[in-house]
Amino acid sequence: MEIIEYVFTKQDVEIQADEQNSWQFRAGFIYPVIQEEGSSELQVYFHLLESDDTLHQRVLVIEKSQWQKWTEGEKSIHLIPAVDMDKFMEEY
């Protein structure tokens, strides 16, 4: 298992999961994107806002091609390659 990139946003991004709950990438959080060796699936961490306004961290399992397509179309989502984040964390 390897972190391949991180995702963040400058403003909350909400995706309606169903009638009562929504997936959210919250401003100010950096979420890891993990890939198992040899797999085309990614594990993307995000927040789940439930209808009672409680916030929970969850993992979305999604095909890499679907993730790339969605992030390219969502202009408020920003990706940081893991190698760049590693360099940053070594510096600070």
Coordinates of C-alpha atoms in Angstrom, one line a residue:
M1 CA 0.0 0.0 0.0
E2 CA 1.4 3.4 -1.0
I3 CA 0.2 7.0 -0.8
I4 CA 0.4 8.2 -4.4
E5 CA -1.0 11.7 -3.9
Y6 CA -2.8 14.0 -1.6
V7 CA -6.0 15.9 -2.3
F8 CA -7.1 19.2 -0.9
T9 CA -9.5 22.1 -1.6
K10 CA -9.6 25.7 -0.6
Q11 CA -13.4 25.6 -0.2
D12 CA -15.7 22.7 0.9
V13 CA -16.6 20.4 -2.0
E14 CA -19.8 18.4 -1.4
I15 CA -21.1 15.5 -3.4
Q16 CA -24.5 14.2 -2.6
A17 CA -24.1 10.5 -1.7
D18 CA -27.8 9.8 -1.2
E19 CA -30.8 11.6 0.0
Q20 CA -29.6 12.0 3.6
N21 CA -25.8 12.0 3.4
S22 CA -23.1 13.8 1.4
W23 CA -19.4 13.2 0.8
Q24 CA -17.2 16.2 1.5
F25 CA -13.7 17.3 0.9
R26 CA -13.4 20.0 3.6
A27 CA -11.3 23.1 3.2
G28 CA -8.2 23.0 5.3
F29 CA -7.8 19.2 5.3
I30 CA -5.3 17.2 3.2
Y31 CA -6.6 13.7 2.4
P32 CA -4.4 10.8 1.3
V33 CA -5.0 8.8 -1.9
I34 CA -3.7 5.3 -1.5
Q35 CA -3.1 2.6 -4.1
E36 CA -2.4 -1.1 -3.4
E37 CA 0.5 -2.5 -5.5
G38 CA -0.7 -4.0 -8.7
S39 CA -4.3 -2.6 -8.3
S40 CA -6.2 -0.2 -10.5
E41 CA -8.3 0.9 -7.5
L42 CA -7.6 3.9 -5.3
Q43 CA -8.6 4.4 -1.7
V44 CA -9.5 8.1 -1.3
Y45 CA -10.1 9.5 2.2
F46 CA -12.9 12.0 2.6
H47 CA -15.5 13.2 5.2
L48 CA -19.1 11.9 5.3
L49 CA -21.6 14.5 6.6
E50 CA -24.6 12.7 7.8
S51 CA -28.2 14.0 8.0
D52 CA -27.7 14.7 11.8
D53 CA -24.8 17.0 10.9
T54 CA -22.2 14.6 12.3
L55 CA -18.9 14.4 10.4
H56 CA -17.1 11.1 9.9
Q57 CA -14.0 10.1 8.0
R58 CA -14.5 7.5 5.4
V59 CA -12.7 5.8 2.5
L60 CA -14.0 5.8 -1.1
V61 CA -12.7 2.9 -3.3
I62 CA -12.7 4.1 -6.9
E63 CA -11.0 3.1 -10.1
K64 CA -8.0 5.2 -10.9
S65 CA -9.3 6.3 -14.3
Q66 CA -12.6 7.4 -12.7
W67 CA -10.8 9.4 -10.0
Q68 CA -8.6 11.1 -12.7
K69 CA -11.6 12.0 -14.8
W70 CA -13.5 13.4 -11.8
T71 CA -10.6 15.5 -10.4
E72 CA -9.9 16.9 -13.9
G73 CA -13.5 18.1 -14.1
E74 CA -13.6 19.5 -10.5
K75 CA -11.6 22.7 -10.7
S76 CA -11.7 23.3 -6.9
I77 CA -9.9 20.0 -6.1
H78 CA -6.1 20.2 -6.0
L79 CA -3.8 17.2 -6.1
I80 CA -0.2 17.1 -4.7
P81 CA 2.0 14.2 -5.8
A82 CA 3.2 12.2 -2.8
V83 CA 6.9 12.8 -3.8
D84 CA 6.3 16.6 -3.6
M85 CA 4.5 16.3 -0.2
D86 CA 7.4 14.2 1.1
K87 CA 9.9 16.9 0.0
F88 CA 7.7 19.5 1.7
M89 CA 7.5 17.6 5.0
E90 CA 11.3 17.1 5.0
E91 CA 11.8 20.8 4.7
Y92 CA 9.4 21.9 7.4

